[in-house]
């Protein structure tokens, strides 16, 4: 019996995945890693230091950057990213998601956010949707980032719900692994290949409605 929803933020609620890509691409070009659509897809949902590690490993230079050099690159990326999102407005919610949140609230579902991003609180405030959520899981409080199940488990815990009572929504393959590993029902939004393990798949946030999800409700 589904009682709650756990939302990823970047690429699900907020149209911010594109800004992460722009900022990470600058870092990739600085260190000399070729930017490909595959790398862009694989970076989705991965936390800040994990993303940097993937960029360095992909370029075959993980050994050339010590912790201090990595922290400098990660800070540079975040400064560039913060610049890109500084003017975010309620219009930067992805199409249909504000309506979906209102629909869920009216139907009495509880909602939480399971984002790898330390910028989640800022963005949710800028979009004007913070009142919908009982809690935003602090990504620093979980032992391991996506694809580990910890963050989506925590997103059910903060709602006082069992994982089987929660549906998780994600635009990244790592996020779908996290939801599935937590024992929740997974809704993928986006690329069919990257999200092939999702229980339900939508091509766009516009298609995400309670009726469309209920058509695939767990029995
Ligand atoms: P934060 C971000 C990562 O930097 C980014 O690469 C991920 O795509 C994003 O989290 C996932 O939502 O974390 O740098 O904003 O803390
Ligand atoms: Mg995402």
CSV table of C-alpha atoms and ligand atoms in Angstrom, one decimal:
chain,number,residue,atom,x,y,z
A,1,UNK,CA,0.0,0.0,0.0
A,2,UNK,CA,1.8,3.1,-1.3
A,3,UNK,CA,1.8,6.0,1.2
A,4,UNK,CA,4.7,8.2,0.1
A,5,UNK,CA,7.0,9.4,-2.6
A,6,UNK,CA,10.8,10.0,-2.5
A,7,UNK,CA,12.0,12.5,-5.2
A,8,UNK,CA,15.4,12.9,-6.7
A,9,UNK,CA,15.8,16.6,-7.5
A,10,UNK,CA,18.2,17.4,-10.3
A,11,UNK,CA,16.5,16.3,-13.5
A,12,UNK,CA,13.3,15.2,-11.8
A,13,UNK,CA,11.9,18.3,-10.0
A,14,UNK,CA,14.4,20.9,-11.2
A,15,UNK,CA,15.8,21.6,-14.6
A,16,UNK,CA,19.3,21.7,-13.2
A,17,UNK,CA,20.9,18.5,-14.6
A,18,UNK,CA,21.9,20.6,-17.6
A,19,UNK,CA,23.8,23.1,-15.4
A,20,UNK,CA,25.7,20.2,-13.6
A,21,UNK,CA,26.7,19.0,-17.1
A,22,UNK,CA,28.0,22.4,-18.2
A,23,UNK,CA,30.0,22.8,-15.0
A,24,UNK,CA,31.5,19.3,-15.1
A,25,UNK,CA,32.3,19.6,-18.8
A,26,UNK,CA,34.5,22.6,-18.0
A,27,UNK,CA,36.4,20.5,-15.5
A,28,UNK,CA,36.7,17.6,-17.9
A,29,UNK,CA,38.1,19.9,-20.5
A,30,UNK,CA,40.5,21.5,-18.0
A,31,UNK,CA,42.0,18.1,-17.0
A,32,UNK,CA,41.9,16.6,-20.5
A,33,UNK,CA,39.0,14.1,-20.3
A,34,UNK,CA,37.0,13.8,-23.5
A,35,UNK,CA,33.4,14.8,-22.9
A,36,UNK,CA,30.9,12.2,-24.3
A,37,UNK,CA,27.2,11.7,-24.0
A,38,UNK,CA,28.0,8.4,-22.2
A,39,UNK,CA,30.1,10.2,-19.6
A,40,UNK,CA,27.4,12.8,-19.2
A,41,UNK,CA,24.8,10.1,-18.6
A,42,UNK,CA,27.0,8.2,-16.1
A,43,UNK,CA,27.6,11.3,-14.1
A,44,UNK,CA,23.9,11.8,-13.3
A,45,UNK,CA,23.1,11.2,-9.7
A,46,UNK,CA,26.7,10.7,-8.6
A,47,UNK,CA,27.8,13.0,-5.7
A,48,UNK,CA,30.4,15.7,-6.1
A,49,UNK,CA,33.7,13.9,-5.3
A,50,UNK,CA,32.4,10.7,-7.0
A,51,UNK,CA,31.7,12.7,-10.2
A,52,UNK,CA,35.2,14.2,-10.2
A,53,UNK,CA,36.6,10.8,-9.6
A,54,UNK,CA,34.7,9.4,-12.6
A,55,UNK,CA,36.0,12.2,-14.8
A,56,UNK,CA,39.6,11.6,-13.7
A,57,UNK,CA,39.3,7.8,-14.0
A,58,UNK,CA,37.7,8.1,-17.5
A,59,UNK,CA,40.7,10.2,-18.6
A,60,UNK,CA,43.1,7.7,-17.1
A,61,UNK,CA,44.6,10.2,-14.6
A,62,UNK,CA,43.2,9.3,-11.2
A,63,UNK,CA,46.7,9.0,-9.9
A,64,UNK,CA,47.8,12.5,-10.9
A,65,UNK,CA,45.5,14.4,-8.5
A,66,UNK,CA,45.9,14.3,-4.8
A,67,UNK,CA,43.2,15.2,-2.3
A,68,UNK,CA,44.0,18.9,-2.3
A,69,UNK,CA,44.0,19.1,-6.1
A,70,UNK,CA,40.7,17.3,-6.2
A,71,UNK,CA,39.1,19.6,-3.6
A,72,UNK,CA,40.2,22.6,-5.6
A,73,UNK,CA,38.6,21.2,-8.8
A,74,UNK,CA,35.4,20.2,-7.0
A,75,UNK,CA,35.2,23.7,-5.5
A,76,UNK,CA,35.7,25.3,-8.9
A,77,UNK,CA,32.9,23.2,-10.3
A,78,UNK,CA,30.6,24.1,-7.5
A,79,UNK,CA,31.4,27.8,-7.8
A,80,UNK,CA,30.6,27.7,-11.6
A,81,UNK,CA,27.5,25.7,-10.9
A,82,UNK,CA,26.3,28.1,-8.2
A,83,UNK,CA,26.7,30.9,-10.7
A,84,UNK,CA,24.6,29.1,-13.3
A,85,UNK,CA,21.8,28.5,-10.8
A,86,UNK,CA,21.9,31.9,-9.0
A,87,UNK,CA,18.9,33.2,-11.1
A,88,UNK,CA,16.7,30.1,-10.7
A,89,UNK,CA,13.0,30.9,-10.5
A,90,UNK,CA,9.8,28.8,-10.0
A,91,UNK,CA,9.7,28.5,-13.8
A,92,UNK,CA,12.7,26.2,-13.6
A,93,UNK,CA,10.6,23.4,-12.1
A,94,UNK,CA,10.4,20.6,-14.8
A,95,UNK,CA,7.1,20.6,-16.8
A,96,UNK,CA,4.2,18.9,-14.9
A,97,UNK,CA,6.1,18.4,-11.6
A,98,UNK,CA,4.5,21.3,-9.7
A,99,UNK,CA,1.1,19.9,-10.7
A,100,UNK,CA,2.1,16.4,-9.7
A,101,UNK,CA,3.3,17.6,-6.2
A,102,UNK,CA,-0.1,19.4,-5.7
A,103,UNK,CA,-1.9,16.2,-6.8
A,104,UNK,CA,0.0,14.1,-4.4
A,105,UNK,CA,-0.5,16.5,-1.5
A,106,UNK,CA,-4.3,16.7,-2.2
A,107,UNK,CA,-4.4,12.9,-2.1
A,108,UNK,CA,-2.6,12.8,1.3
A,109,UNK,CA,0.8,11.2,0.3
A,110,UNK,CA,3.9,12.1,2.2
A,111,UNK,CA,6.9,13.3,0.3
A,112,UNK,CA,10.7,13.6,0.8
A,113,UNK,CA,13.8,14.5,-1.2
A,114,UNK,CA,16.6,12.1,-1.9
A,115,UNK,CA,19.2,14.2,-3.7
A,116,UNK,CA,23.0,13.7,-3.8
A,117,UNK,CA,23.3,17.4,-4.0
A,118,UNK,CA,24.4,19.7,-1.2
A,119,UNK,CA,22.6,22.4,-3.1
A,120,UNK,CA,19.2,20.8,-2.8
A,121,UNK,CA,17.8,23.0,-0.1
A,122,UNK,CA,18.7,26.2,-2.0
A,123,UNK,CA,17.1,24.9,-5.2
A,124,UNK,CA,13.9,23.7,-3.6
A,125,UNK,CA,13.5,27.1,-2.0
A,126,UNK,CA,14.1,28.9,-5.2
A,127,UNK,CA,11.5,26.8,-7.0
A,128,UNK,CA,9.1,27.6,-4.2
A,129,UNK,CA,8.2,24.0,-3.5
A,130,UNK,CA,9.7,23.4,-0.1
A,131,UNK,CA,6.3,23.2,1.7
A,132,UNK,CA,5.5,20.0,-0.1
A,133,UNK,CA,8.3,18.0,1.6
A,134,UNK,CA,8.4,16.6,5.2
A,135,UNK,CA,12.2,16.4,4.8
A,136,UNK,CA,15.2,16.7,2.6
A,137,UNK,CA,17.7,13.9,3.3
A,138,UNK,CA,21.1,15.4,4.1
A,139,UNK,CA,23.4,13.6,1.6
A,140,UNK,CA,26.3,14.0,4.0
A,141,UNK,CA,24.4,11.9,6.6
A,142,UNK,CA,24.4,8.7,4.5
A,143,UNK,CA,27.3,6.2,4.4
A,144,UNK,CA,27.5,5.9,0.6
A,145,UNK,CA,26.0,7.8,-2.3
A,146,UNK,CA,23.9,6.5,-5.2
A,147,UNK,CA,23.9,3.7,-6.5
A,148,UNK,CA,24.0,2.6,-2.8
A,149,UNK,CA,20.5,2.2,-1.4
A,150,UNK,CA,21.3,4.3,1.8
A,151,UNK,CA,19.8,7.6,0.6
A,152,UNK,CA,16.5,6.2,-0.6
A,153,UNK,CA,16.2,4.1,2.6
A,154,UNK,CA,16.7,7.3,4.6
A,155,UNK,CA,14.1,9.0,2.4
A,156,UNK,CA,11.5,6.4,3.5
A,157,UNK,CA,12.7,6.6,7.2
A,158,UNK,CA,12.2,10.3,7.4
A,159,UNK,CA,8.5,9.7,6.3
A,160,UNK,CA,8.1,7.0,8.9
A,161,UNK,CA,7.3,4.6,6.1
A,162,UNK,CA,8.5,1.2,5.2
A,163,UNK,CA,10.3,1.0,1.8
A,164,UNK,CA,7.4,-1.0,0.3
A,165,UNK,CA,5.1,1.9,1.0
A,166,UNK,CA,7.3,4.3,-1.0
A,167,UNK,CA,7.7,5.1,-4.7
A,168,UNK,CA,11.1,6.7,-5.7
A,169,UNK,CA,11.5,8.9,-8.8
A,170,UNK,CA,14.8,9.2,-10.6
A,171,UNK,CA,16.3,10.4,-13.9
A,172,UNK,CA,19.6,8.5,-13.4
A,173,UNK,CA,20.6,4.8,-13.7
A,174,UNK,CA,22.6,5.1,-10.4
A,175,UNK,CA,19.4,6.5,-8.7
A,176,UNK,CA,17.2,3.6,-10.0
A,177,UNK,CA,19.7,1.1,-8.6
A,178,UNK,CA,19.5,3.0,-5.2
A,179,UNK,CA,15.7,2.9,-5.2
A,180,UNK,CA,15.5,-0.8,-6.2
A,181,UNK,CA,18.2,-1.7,-3.6
A,182,UNK,CA,16.2,0.1,-0.9
A,183,UNK,CA,13.2,-2.1,-1.8
A,184,UNK,CA,11.0,0.7,-3.1
A,185,UNK,CA,9.1,0.9,-6.4
A,186,UNK,CA,11.1,2.8,-9.0
A,187,UNK,CA,9.9,5.3,-11.5
A,188,UNK,CA,12.4,6.3,-14.1
A,189,UNK,CA,12.1,9.6,-16.1
A,190,UNK,CA,14.2,9.9,-19.2
A,191,UNK,CA,16.5,7.7,-21.2
A,192,UNK,CA,15.1,4.1,-21.7
A,193,UNK,CA,18.6,2.5,-21.9
A,194,UNK,CA,20.0,4.2,-18.9
A,195,UNK,CA,16.8,3.5,-16.9
A,196,UNK,CA,16.2,-0.1,-18.1
A,197,UNK,CA,15.9,-1.4,-14.5
A,198,UNK,CA,13.0,1.0,-13.5
A,199,UNK,CA,9.7,-0.6,-12.6
A,200,UNK,CA,7.9,2.2,-14.5
A,201,UNK,CA,9.4,4.4,-17.2
A,202,UNK,CA,8.3,7.8,-18.5
A,203,UNK,CA,10.0,9.6,-21.3
A,204,UNK,CA,9.2,13.1,-19.8
A,205,UNK,CA,8.2,14.7,-16.6
A,206,UNK,CA,5.0,15.8,-18.4
A,207,UNK,CA,3.8,12.2,-18.3
A,208,UNK,CA,4.2,11.8,-14.6
A,209,UNK,CA,0.7,11.8,-13.1
A,210,UNK,CA,-0.9,9.7,-10.3
A,211,UNK,CA,-3.2,8.1,-12.9
A,212,UNK,CA,-0.3,7.1,-15.1
A,213,UNK,CA,1.6,5.6,-12.1
A,214,UNK,CA,-1.5,3.9,-10.7
A,215,UNK,CA,-1.9,2.1,-14.1
A,216,UNK,CA,1.3,0.2,-13.0
A,217,UNK,CA,0.6,0.1,-9.2
A,218,UNK,CA,2.1,-2.8,-7.3
A,219,UNK,CA,-0.6,-5.4,-6.5
B,1,LIG,P1,26.5,18.9,-5.4
B,1,LIG,C1,25.7,17.1,-7.3
B,1,LIG,C2,26.9,16.6,-8.1
B,1,LIG,O1,28.0,17.6,-8.2
B,1,LIG,C3,26.4,16.4,-9.5
B,1,LIG,O2,27.4,15.9,-10.3
B,1,LIG,C4,25.2,15.4,-9.4
B,1,LIG,O3,24.7,15.3,-10.7
B,1,LIG,C5,24.2,15.9,-8.5
B,1,LIG,O4,24.7,16.2,-7.3
B,1,LIG,C6,23.1,14.9,-8.4
B,1,LIG,O5,21.9,15.4,-8.0
B,1,LIG,O6,26.1,17.4,-5.9
B,1,LIG,O7,27.8,19.2,-6.1
B,1,LIG,O8,25.4,19.8,-5.9
B,1,LIG,O9,26.6,18.7,-3.9
B,2,LIG,MG1,18.9,13.4,-11.0
